[in-house]
Coordinates of C-alpha atoms in Angstrom, one line a residue:
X1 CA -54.8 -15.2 -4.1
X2 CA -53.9 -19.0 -5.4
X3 CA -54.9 -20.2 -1.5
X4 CA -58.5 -18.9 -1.8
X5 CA -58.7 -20.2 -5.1
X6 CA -57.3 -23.4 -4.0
X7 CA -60.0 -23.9 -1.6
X8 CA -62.7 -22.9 -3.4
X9 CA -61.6 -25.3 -6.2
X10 CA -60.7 -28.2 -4.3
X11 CA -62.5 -27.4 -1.1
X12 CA -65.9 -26.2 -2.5
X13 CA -67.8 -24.7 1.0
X14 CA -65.4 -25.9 3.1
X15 CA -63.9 -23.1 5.4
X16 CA -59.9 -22.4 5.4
X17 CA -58.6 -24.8 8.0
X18 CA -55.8 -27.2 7.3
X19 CA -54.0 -29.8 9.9
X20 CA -52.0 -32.3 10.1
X21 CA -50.7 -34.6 13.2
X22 CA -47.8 -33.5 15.6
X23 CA -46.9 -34.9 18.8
X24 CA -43.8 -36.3 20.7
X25 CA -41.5 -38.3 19.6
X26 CA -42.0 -40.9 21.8
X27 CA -44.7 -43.6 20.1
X28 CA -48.4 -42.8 21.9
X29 CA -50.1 -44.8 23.5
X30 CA -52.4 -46.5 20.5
X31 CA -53.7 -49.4 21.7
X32 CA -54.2 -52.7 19.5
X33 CA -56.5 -53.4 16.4
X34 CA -59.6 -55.3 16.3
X35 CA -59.9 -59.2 17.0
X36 CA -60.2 -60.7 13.5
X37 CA -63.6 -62.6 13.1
X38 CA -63.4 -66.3 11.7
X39 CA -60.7 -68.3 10.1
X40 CA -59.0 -65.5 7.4
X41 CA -57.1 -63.6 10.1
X42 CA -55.2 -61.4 7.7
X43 CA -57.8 -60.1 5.6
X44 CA -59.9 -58.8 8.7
X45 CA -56.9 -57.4 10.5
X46 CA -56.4 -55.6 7.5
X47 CA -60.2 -53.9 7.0
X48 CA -59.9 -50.3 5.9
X49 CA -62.7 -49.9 8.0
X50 CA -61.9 -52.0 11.1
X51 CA -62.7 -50.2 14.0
X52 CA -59.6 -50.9 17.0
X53 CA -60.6 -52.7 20.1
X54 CA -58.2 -50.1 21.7
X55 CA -58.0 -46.5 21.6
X56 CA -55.6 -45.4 19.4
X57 CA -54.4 -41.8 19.7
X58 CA -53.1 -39.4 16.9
X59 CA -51.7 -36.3 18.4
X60 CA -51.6 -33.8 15.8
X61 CA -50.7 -30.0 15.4
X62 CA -53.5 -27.6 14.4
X63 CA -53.2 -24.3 12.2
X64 CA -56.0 -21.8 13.5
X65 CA -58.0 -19.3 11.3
X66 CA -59.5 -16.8 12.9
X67 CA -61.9 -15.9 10.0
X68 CA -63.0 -19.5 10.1
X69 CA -66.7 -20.3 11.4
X70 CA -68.1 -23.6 10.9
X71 CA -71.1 -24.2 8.5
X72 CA -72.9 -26.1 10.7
X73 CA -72.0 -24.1 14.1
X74 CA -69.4 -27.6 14.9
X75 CA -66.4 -26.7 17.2
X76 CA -63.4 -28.3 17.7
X77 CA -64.5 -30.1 20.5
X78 CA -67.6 -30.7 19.5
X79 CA -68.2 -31.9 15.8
X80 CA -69.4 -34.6 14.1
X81 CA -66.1 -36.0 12.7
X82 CA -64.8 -36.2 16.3
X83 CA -67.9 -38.9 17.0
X84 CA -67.3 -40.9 14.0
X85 CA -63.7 -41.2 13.9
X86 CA -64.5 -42.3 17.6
X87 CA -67.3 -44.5 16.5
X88 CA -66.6 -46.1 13.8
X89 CA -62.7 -46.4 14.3
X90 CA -62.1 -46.1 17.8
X91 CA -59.4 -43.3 17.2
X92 CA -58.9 -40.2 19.3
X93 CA -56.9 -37.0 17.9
X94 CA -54.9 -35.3 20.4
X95 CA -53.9 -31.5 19.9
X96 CA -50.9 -30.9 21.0
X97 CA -50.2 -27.2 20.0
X98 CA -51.9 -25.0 17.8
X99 CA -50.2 -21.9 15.5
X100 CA -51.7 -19.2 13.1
X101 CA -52.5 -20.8 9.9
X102 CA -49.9 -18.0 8.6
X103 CA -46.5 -19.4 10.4
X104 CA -47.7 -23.1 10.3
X105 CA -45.0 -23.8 7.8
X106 CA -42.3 -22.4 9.7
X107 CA -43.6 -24.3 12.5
X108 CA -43.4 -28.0 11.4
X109 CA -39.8 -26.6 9.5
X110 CA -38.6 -26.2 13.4
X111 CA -40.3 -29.5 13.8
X112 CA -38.5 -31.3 11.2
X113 CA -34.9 -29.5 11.7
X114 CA -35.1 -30.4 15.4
X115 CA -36.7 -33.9 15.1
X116 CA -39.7 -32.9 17.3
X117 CA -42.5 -34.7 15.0
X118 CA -45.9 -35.0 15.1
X119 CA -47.2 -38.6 14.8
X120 CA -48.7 -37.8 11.3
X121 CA -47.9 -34.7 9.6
X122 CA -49.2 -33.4 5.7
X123 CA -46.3 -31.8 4.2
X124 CA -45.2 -30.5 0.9
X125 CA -43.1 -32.0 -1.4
X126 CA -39.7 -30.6 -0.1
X127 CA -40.5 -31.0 3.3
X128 CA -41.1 -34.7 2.4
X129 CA -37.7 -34.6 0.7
X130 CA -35.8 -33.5 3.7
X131 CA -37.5 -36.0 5.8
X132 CA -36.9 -38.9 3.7
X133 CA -32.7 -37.4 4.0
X134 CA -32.7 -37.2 7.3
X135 CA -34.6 -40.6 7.9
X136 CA -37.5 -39.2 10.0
X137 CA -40.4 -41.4 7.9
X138 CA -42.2 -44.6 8.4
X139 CA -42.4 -47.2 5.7
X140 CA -45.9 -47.2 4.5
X141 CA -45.9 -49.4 1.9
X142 CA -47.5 -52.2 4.2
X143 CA -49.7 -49.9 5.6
X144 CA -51.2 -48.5 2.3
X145 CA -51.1 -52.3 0.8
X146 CA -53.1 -53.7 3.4
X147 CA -55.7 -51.0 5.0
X148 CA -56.0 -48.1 2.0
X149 CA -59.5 -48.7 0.4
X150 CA -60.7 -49.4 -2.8
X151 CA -61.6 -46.2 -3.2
X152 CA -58.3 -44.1 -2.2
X153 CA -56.7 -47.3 -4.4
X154 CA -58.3 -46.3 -8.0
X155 CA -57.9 -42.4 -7.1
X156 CA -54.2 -43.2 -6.8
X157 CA -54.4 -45.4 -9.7
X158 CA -56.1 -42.8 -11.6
X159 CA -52.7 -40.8 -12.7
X160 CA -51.0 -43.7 -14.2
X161 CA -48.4 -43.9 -11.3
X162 CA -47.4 -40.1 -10.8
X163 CA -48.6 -39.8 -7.7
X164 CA -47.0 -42.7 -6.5
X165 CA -43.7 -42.0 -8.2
X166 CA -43.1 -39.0 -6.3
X167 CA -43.2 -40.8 -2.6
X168 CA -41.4 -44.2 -3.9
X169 CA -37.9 -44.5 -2.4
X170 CA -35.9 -47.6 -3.4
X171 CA -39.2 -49.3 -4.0
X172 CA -40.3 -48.0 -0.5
X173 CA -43.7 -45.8 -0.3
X174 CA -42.6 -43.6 1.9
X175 CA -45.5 -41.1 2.2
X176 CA -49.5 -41.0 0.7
X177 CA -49.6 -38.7 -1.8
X178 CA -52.9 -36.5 -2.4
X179 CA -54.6 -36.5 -5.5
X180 CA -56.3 -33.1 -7.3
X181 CA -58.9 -33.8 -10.0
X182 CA -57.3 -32.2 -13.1
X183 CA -57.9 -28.9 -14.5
X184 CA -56.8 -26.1 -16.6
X185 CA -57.2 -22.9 -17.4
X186 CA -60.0 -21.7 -20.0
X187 CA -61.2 -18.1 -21.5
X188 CA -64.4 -17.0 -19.2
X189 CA -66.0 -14.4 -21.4
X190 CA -69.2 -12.4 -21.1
X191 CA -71.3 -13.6 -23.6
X192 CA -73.9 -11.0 -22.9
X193 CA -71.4 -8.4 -24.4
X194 CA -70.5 -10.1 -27.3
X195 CA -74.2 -10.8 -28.0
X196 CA -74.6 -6.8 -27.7
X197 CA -71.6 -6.0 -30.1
X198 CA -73.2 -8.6 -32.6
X199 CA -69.8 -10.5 -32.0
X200 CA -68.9 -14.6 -32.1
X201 CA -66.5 -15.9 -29.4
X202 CA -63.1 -15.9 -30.5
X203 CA -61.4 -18.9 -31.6
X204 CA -57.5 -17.6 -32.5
X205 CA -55.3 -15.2 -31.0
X206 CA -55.9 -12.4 -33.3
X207 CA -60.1 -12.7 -32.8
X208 CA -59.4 -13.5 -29.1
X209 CA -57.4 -9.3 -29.5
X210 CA -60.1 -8.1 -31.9
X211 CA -63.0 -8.8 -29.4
X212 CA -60.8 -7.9 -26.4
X213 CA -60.4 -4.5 -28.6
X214 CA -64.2 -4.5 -29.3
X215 CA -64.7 -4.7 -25.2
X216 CA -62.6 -2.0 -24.5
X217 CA -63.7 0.8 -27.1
X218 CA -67.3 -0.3 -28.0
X219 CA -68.8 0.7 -24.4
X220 CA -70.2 -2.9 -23.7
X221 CA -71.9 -2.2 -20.4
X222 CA -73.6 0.5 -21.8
X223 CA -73.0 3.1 -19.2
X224 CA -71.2 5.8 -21.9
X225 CA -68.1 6.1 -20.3
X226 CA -64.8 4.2 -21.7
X227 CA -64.4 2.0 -18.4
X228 CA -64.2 -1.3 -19.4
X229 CA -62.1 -3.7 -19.8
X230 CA -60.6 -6.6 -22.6
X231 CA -59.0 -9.3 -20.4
X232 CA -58.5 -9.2 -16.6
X233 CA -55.2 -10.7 -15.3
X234 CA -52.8 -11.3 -12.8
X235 CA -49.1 -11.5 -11.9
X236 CA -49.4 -15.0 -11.7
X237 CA -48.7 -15.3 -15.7
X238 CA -48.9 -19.1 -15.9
X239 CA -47.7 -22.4 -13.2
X240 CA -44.3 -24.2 -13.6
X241 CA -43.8 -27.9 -12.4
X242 CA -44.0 -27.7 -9.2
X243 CA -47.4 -26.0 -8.5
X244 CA -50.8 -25.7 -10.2
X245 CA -51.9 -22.6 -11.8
X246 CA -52.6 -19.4 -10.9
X247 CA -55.5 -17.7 -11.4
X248 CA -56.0 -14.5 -14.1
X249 CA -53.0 -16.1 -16.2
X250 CA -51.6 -16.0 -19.3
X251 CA -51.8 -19.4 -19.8
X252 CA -53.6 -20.2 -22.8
X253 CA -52.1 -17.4 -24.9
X254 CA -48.6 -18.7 -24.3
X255 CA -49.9 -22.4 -25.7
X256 CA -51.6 -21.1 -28.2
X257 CA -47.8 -20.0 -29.7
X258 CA -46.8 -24.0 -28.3
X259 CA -44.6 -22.0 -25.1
X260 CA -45.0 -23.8 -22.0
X261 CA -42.8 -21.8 -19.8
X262 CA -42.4 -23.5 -15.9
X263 CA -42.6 -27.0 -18.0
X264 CA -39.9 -29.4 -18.9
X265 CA -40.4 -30.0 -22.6
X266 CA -38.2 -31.6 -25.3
X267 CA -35.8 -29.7 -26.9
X268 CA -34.4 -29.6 -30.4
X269 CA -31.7 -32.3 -29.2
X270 CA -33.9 -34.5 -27.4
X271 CA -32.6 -33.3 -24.5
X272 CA -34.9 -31.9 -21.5
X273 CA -35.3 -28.1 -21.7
X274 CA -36.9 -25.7 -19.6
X275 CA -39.9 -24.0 -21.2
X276 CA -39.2 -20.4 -20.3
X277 CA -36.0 -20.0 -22.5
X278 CA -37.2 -21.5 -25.2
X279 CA -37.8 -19.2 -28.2
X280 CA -41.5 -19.7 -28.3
X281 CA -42.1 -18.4 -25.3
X282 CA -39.8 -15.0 -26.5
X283 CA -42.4 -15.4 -29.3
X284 CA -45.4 -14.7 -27.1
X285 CA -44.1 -12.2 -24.6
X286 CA -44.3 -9.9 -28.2
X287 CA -47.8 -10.9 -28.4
X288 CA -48.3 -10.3 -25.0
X289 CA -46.3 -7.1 -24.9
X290 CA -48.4 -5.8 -28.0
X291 CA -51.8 -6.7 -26.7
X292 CA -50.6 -4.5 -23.6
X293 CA -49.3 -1.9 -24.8
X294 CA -52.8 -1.8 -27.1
X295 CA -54.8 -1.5 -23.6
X296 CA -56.3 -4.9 -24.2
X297 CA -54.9 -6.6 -20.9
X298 CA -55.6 -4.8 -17.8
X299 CA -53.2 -1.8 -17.7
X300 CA -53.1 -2.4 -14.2
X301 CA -52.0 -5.3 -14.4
X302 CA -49.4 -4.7 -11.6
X303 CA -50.8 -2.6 -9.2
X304 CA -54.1 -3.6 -8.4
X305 CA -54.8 -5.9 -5.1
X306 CA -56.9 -8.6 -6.3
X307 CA -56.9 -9.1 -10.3
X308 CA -60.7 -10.3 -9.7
X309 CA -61.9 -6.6 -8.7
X310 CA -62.8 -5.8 -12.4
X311 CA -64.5 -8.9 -12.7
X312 CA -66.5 -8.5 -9.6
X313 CA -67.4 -4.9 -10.9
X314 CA -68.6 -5.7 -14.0
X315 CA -65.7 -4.0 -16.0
X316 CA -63.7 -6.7 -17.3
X317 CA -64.8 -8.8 -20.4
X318 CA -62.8 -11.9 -20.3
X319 CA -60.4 -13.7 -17.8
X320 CA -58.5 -16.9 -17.7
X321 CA -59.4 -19.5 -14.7
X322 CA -59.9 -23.0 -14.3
X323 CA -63.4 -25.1 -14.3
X324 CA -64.2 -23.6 -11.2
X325 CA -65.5 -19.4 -12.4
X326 CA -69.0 -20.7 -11.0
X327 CA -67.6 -21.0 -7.7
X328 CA -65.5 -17.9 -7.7
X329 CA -65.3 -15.0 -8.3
X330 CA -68.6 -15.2 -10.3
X331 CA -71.3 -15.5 -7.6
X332 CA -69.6 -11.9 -6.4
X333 CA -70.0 -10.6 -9.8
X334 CA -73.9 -12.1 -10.1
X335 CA -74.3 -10.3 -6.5
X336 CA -73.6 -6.8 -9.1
X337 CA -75.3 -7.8 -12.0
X338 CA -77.7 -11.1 -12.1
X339 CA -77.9 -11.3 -15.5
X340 CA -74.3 -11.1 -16.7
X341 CA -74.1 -13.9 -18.7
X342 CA -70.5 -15.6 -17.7
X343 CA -69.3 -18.7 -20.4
X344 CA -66.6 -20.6 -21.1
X345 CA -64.5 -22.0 -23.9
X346 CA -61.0 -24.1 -24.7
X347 CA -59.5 -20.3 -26.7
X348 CA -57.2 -19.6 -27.8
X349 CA -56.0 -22.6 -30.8
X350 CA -53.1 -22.5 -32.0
X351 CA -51.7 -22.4 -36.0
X352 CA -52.7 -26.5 -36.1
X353 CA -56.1 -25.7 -34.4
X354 CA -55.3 -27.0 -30.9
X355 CA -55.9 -25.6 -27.4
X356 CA -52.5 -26.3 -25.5
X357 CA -53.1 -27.3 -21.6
X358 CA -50.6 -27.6 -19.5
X359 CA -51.1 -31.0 -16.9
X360 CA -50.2 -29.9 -13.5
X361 CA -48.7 -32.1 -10.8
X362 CA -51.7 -34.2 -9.1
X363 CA -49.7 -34.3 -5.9
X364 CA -49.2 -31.2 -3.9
X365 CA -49.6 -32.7 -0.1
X366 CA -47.9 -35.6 1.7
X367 CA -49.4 -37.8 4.3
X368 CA -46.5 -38.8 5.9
X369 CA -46.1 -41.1 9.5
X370 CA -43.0 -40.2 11.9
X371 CA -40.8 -43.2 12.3
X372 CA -41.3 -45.4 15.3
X373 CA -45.5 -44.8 15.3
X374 CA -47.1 -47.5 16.2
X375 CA -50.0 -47.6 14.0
X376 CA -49.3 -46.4 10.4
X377 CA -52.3 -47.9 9.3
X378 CA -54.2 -45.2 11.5
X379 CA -54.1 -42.1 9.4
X380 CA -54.7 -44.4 6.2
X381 CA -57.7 -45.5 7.9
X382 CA -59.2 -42.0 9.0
X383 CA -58.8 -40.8 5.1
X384 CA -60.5 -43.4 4.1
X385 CA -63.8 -42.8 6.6
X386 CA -62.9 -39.0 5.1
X387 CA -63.1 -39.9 2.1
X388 CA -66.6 -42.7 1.7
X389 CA -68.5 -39.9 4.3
X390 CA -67.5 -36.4 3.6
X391 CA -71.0 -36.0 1.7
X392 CA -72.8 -37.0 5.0
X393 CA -70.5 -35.0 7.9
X394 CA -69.0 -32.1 5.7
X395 CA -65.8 -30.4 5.1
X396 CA -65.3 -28.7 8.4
X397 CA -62.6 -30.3 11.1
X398 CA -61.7 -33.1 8.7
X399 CA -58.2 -33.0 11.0
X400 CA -55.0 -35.0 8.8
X401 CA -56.8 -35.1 5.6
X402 CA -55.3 -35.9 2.3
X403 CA -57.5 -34.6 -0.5
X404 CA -58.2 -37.4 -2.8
X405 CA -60.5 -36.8 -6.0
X406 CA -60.1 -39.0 -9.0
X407 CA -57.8 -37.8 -11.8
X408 CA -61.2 -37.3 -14.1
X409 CA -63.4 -36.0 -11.7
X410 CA -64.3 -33.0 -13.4
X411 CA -65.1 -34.1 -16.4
X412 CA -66.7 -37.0 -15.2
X413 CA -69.1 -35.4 -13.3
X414 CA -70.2 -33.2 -16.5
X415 CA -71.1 -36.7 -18.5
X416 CA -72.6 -37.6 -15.7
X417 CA -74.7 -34.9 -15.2
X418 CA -75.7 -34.7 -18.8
X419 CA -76.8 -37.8 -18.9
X420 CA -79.5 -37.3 -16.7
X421 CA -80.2 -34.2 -17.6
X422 CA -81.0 -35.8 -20.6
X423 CA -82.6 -38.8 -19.8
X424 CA -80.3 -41.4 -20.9
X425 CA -79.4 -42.3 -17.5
X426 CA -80.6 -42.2 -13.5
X427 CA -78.8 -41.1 -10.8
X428 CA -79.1 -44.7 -9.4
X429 CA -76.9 -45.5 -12.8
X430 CA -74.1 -43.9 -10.8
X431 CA -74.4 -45.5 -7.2
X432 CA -71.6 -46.9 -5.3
X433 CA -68.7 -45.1 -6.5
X434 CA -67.2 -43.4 -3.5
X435 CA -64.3 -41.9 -5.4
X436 CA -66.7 -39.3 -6.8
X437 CA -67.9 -38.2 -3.7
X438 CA -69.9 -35.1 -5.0
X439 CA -71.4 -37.5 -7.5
X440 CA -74.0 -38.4 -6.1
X441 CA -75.8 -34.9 -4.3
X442 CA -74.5 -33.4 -7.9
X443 CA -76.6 -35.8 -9.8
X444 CA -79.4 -35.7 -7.5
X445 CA -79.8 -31.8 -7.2
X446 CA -78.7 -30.6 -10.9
X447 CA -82.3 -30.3 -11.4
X448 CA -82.7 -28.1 -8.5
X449 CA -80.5 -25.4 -10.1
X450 CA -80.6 -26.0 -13.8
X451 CA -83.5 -24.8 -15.8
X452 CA -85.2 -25.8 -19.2
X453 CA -83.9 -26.2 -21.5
X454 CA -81.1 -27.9 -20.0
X455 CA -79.1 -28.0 -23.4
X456 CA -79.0 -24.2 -23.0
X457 CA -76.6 -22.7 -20.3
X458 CA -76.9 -19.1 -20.6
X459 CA -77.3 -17.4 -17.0
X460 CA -81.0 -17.2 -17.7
X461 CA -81.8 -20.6 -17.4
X462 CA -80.5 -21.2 -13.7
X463 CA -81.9 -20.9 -10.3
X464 CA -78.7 -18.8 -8.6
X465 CA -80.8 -19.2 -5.6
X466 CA -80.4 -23.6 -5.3
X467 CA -77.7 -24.1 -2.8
X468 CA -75.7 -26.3 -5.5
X469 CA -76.3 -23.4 -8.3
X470 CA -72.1 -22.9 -8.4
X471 CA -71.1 -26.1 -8.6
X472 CA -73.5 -27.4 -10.9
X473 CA -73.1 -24.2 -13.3
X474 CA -69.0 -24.5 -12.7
X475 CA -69.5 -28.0 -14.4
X476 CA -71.7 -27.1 -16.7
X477 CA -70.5 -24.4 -18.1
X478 CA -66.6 -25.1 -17.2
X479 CA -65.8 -28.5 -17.2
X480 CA -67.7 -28.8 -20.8
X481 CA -64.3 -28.1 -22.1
X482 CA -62.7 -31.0 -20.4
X483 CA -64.5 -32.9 -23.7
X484 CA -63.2 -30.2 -26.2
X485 CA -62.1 -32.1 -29.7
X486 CA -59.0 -29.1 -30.2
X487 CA -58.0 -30.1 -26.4
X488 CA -54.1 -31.0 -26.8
X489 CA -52.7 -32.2 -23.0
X490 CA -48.9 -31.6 -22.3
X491 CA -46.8 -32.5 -19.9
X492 CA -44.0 -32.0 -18.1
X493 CA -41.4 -34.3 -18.6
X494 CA -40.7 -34.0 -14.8
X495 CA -42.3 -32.4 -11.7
X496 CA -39.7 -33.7 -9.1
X497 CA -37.8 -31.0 -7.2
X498 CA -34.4 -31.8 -7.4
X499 CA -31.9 -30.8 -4.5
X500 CA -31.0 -27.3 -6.6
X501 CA -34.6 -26.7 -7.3
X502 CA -35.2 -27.0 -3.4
X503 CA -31.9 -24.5 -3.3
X504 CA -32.4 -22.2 -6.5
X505 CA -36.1 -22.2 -7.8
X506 CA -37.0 -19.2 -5.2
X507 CA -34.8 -16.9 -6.8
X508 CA -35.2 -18.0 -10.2
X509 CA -39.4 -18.3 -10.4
X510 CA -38.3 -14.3 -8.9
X511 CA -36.0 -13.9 -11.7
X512 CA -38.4 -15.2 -14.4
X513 CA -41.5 -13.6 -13.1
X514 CA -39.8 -9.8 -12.8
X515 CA -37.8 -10.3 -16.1
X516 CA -41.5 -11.4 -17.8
X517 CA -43.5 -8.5 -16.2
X518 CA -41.4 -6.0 -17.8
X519 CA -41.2 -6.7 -21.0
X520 CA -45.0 -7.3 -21.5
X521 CA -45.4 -3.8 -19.6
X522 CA -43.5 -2.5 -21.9
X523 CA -40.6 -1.1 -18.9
X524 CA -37.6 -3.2 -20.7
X525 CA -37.3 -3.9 -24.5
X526 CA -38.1 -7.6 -25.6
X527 CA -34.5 -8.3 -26.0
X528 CA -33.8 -8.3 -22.8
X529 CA -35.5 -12.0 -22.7
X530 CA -31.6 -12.9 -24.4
X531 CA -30.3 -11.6 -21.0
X532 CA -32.7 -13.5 -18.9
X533 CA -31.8 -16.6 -20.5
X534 CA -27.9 -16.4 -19.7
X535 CA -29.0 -15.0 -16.4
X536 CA -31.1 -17.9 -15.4
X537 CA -28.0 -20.4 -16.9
X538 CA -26.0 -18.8 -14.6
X539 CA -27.6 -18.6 -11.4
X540 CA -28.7 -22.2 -11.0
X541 CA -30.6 -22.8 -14.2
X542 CA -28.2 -25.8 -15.8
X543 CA -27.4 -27.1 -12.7
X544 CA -31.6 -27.4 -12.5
X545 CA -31.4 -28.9 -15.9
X546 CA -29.0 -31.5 -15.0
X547 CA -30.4 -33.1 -12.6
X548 CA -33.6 -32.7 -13.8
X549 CA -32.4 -34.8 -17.1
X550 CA -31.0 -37.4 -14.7
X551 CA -34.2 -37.9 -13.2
X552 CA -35.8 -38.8 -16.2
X553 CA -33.3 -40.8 -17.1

């Protein structure tokens, strides 16, 4: 479930295909780079943009979908990122084998264990790790010095030196981290129930269980029969460090009792401690386990396939996701009921009146270069023509892309987009500022999808029919809470997998995840969270700790 919502986040329209470069080992045969023009030689050998006088060849491995249909009918051999990397930067992709999206993983792992690399691969943080060990990476810091653009340069910038932190090896920047616009879980509520029940959204935990209570017992949809349901959720529960969250969590409810379980938070000592064994989180599995057992939380919590269903069906009243509801699962839900008037707000506060976020990592995917390629620079290069003309070629085939969006991205693009709406400002305000690259078609089709009044964002004033009706209403009505005045960030005093994470965090996220589902379904008593704690000590848990407190240090 967290890949599709992934891509529809991140990704938008774009269809489920990933790649990243594979080839020999043996350096290809790239060519050289463009005659400088003029007397600054440096400066125009290093052009982000500089198309090579030479072909230079990327041979790459490619994961295959076979659900996956372009939106513009574009093969692989035939598509218009093909012509313009060829175009504009004289660069050729080779594909040298292809595998099922599914085992691509434990492909490049075989690649990496035998030294059989790709030219330019995107991998995950602990592949990176065990690359960097075994000394299989180029040096980029030149590379991304001289030929990243100004663009990718103040996306990177954008999260205060995280992203960077986690590729930076004895001062070396050993891989291009991507960058995720930020986000976090909300409360998506039908406000066209609690506009029936004569009810106000809730604002604490006990209104959030009162109206979740109200939804169950008060028939809502009005069909007579007690089908419905308070909150939709998922096994997920909530993210830890070392991935983004889940969607149909329990997020919010743990911050609103200040638990951030998965996070590295300050302990009573000063010392690092891990969220989940911390007694505020004991605190809210009761709430949790309560607001189960009451029928307020999906009794099914466990068992059903796709924790969206009730959503989609009309039966559930609330759900936790991030800005992105407009995008999914709502549209499937509107395809049931048009007028089901889906809205969303930073609940539940806590005792001090705050709404607890948890900042996820920026970085999940690694542009890394095998050692002894010619042309580092080359990848750097094609992300950046990825980057300044996605808006005029699309998402599809966009072959060793490393997402970039700017840390504020979603929140930027509401101001924006109020502005306009309003008057105060043009679209024109906004040009040339290729970082936001849905910027611009956001600001210049908002009035395509939104209606008058446009301070009002009820269901009935948008066009669902406007192609950009989901993203424009996922800002609108999600990413308003980006500006919330209770909105409290936290973070993670770390969110660097450690050799033991890399060994143990498998079968301790298991551990955590099993021990948490049974107590708030009510199969083991709450004290067995005691036993989790000195279970999760033992097997790997302080060592985790450790190191973790020595990499902050």
């Amino acid at each position: 479930m967290f890949k599709k919502i992934t891509t529809l986040m991140l990704l938008a329209s774009m269809a489920a295909v990933t790649a990243c470069s594979s080839g020999s080992n043996e350096p290809s045969n790239t060519g050289t780079a463009v005659k400088p023009q003029g007397n600054n030689e440096s400066a125009a050998a290093a052009d982000p943009f500089g198309k090579y006088e030479q072909p230079v060849t990327i041979n790459i491995a490619y994961s295959v979908d076979p659900s996956f249909k372009s939106t513009k009918g574009e093969t692989l051999e035939n598509n218009a990122w093909k012509t313009a990397m060829k175009e504009d930067l004289n660069i050729e992709i080779d594909i040298a084998w292809q595998v099922s999206k599914e085992n691509f993983d434990q492909k490049m792992n075989l690649a990496i264990a035998s030294n059989d690399l790709p030219d330019v691969m995107v991998v995950n943080q602990v592949q990176l790790n065990q690359m960097m060990k075994a000394g299989q990476l180029e040096d980029l810091t030149e590379a991304y010095n001289n030929y990243a653009s100004p663009a990718v340069k103040k996306i990177m910038d954008s999260t205060n030196g995280l992203a960077q932190e986690q590729v930076t090896f004895d001062g070396k920047m050993m891989a291009i981290p991507n960058v995720s616009a930020e986000d976090f879980n909300m409360l998506w509520i039908r406000q066209d129930w609690l506009d029936k029940l004569g009810l106000q959204p809730p604002k604490t935990v006990e209104e959030l269980e009162n109206v979740a209570k109200a939804f169950v017992e008060q028939d809502p949809d009005g069909n007579g029969k007690p089908d419905t349901i308070g909150i939709a959720a998922g096994t997920g529960l909530y993210n830890d460090f070392t991935s983004g969250p889940a969607g149909f969590d329990l997020t919010p409810i743990f911050g609103a009792y200040n638990a951030y379980p998965g996070f590295w938070v300050e302990g009573e000592d000063g010392k690092p401690a891990y969220g989940s064994i911390l007694p505020e989180t004991k605190d809210a599995l009761a709430k949790l386990r309560d607001m189960y057992a009451n029928g307020i939380i999906d009794k099914e919590i466990g068992i059903r396939k796709a924790a969206e269903e009730t959503v989609i069906s009309g039966k559930a009243g609330m759900f936790f996701l991030g800005f992105y509801g407009g995008y999914w699962p709502l549209p499937s839900a509107w395809q049931n009921d048009p007028k089901a008037n889906w809205q969303a707000y930073a609940a539940p506060l806590d005792a001090e009146g705050k709404y607890n976020v948890k900042v996820t990592n920026p970085s999940n995917g690694y542009l890394v270069v095998r050692k002894g390629y010619k042309h580092p620079e080359a990848p750097i290069k094609l992300n950046n023509l990825y980057l300044r003309d996605e808006a005029i070629h699309g998402n599809d085939f966009m072959l060793t892309r490393n997402y970039f969006a700017p840390l504020d991205e979603i929140g930027y693009e509401y101001k924006a987009m109020q502005e306009v709406l309003a008057g105060t400002k043009t679209p024109e305000d906004y040009a040339d500022m290729p970082e936001y690259k849905l910027l611009k078609n956001s600001l210049e089709t908002i009035k395509n999808s939104k209606l008058e009044p446009y301070d009002k964002v009820d269901i009935q004033y948008w066009n669902q029919s406007d192609k950009d009706f989901m993203r424009a209403y996922s800002i609108m009505v999600g990413a308003r809470n980006h500006y919330d005045p209770n909105l409290n960030k936290v973070n993670s005093l770390s969110y660097t997998r450690t050799e033991t994470v890399e060994k143990r965090w498998a079968n301790l996220t298991k551990l955590e995840k099993e021990s948490f589902l049974k107590i708030i379904m009510g199969s083991a008593p709450l004290d067995t969270f005691d036993q989790f704690v000195k279970d999760w000590k033992k097997q790997g848990g302080d060592d985790v700790t450790e190191e973790i407190a020595e990499t902050i240090k």
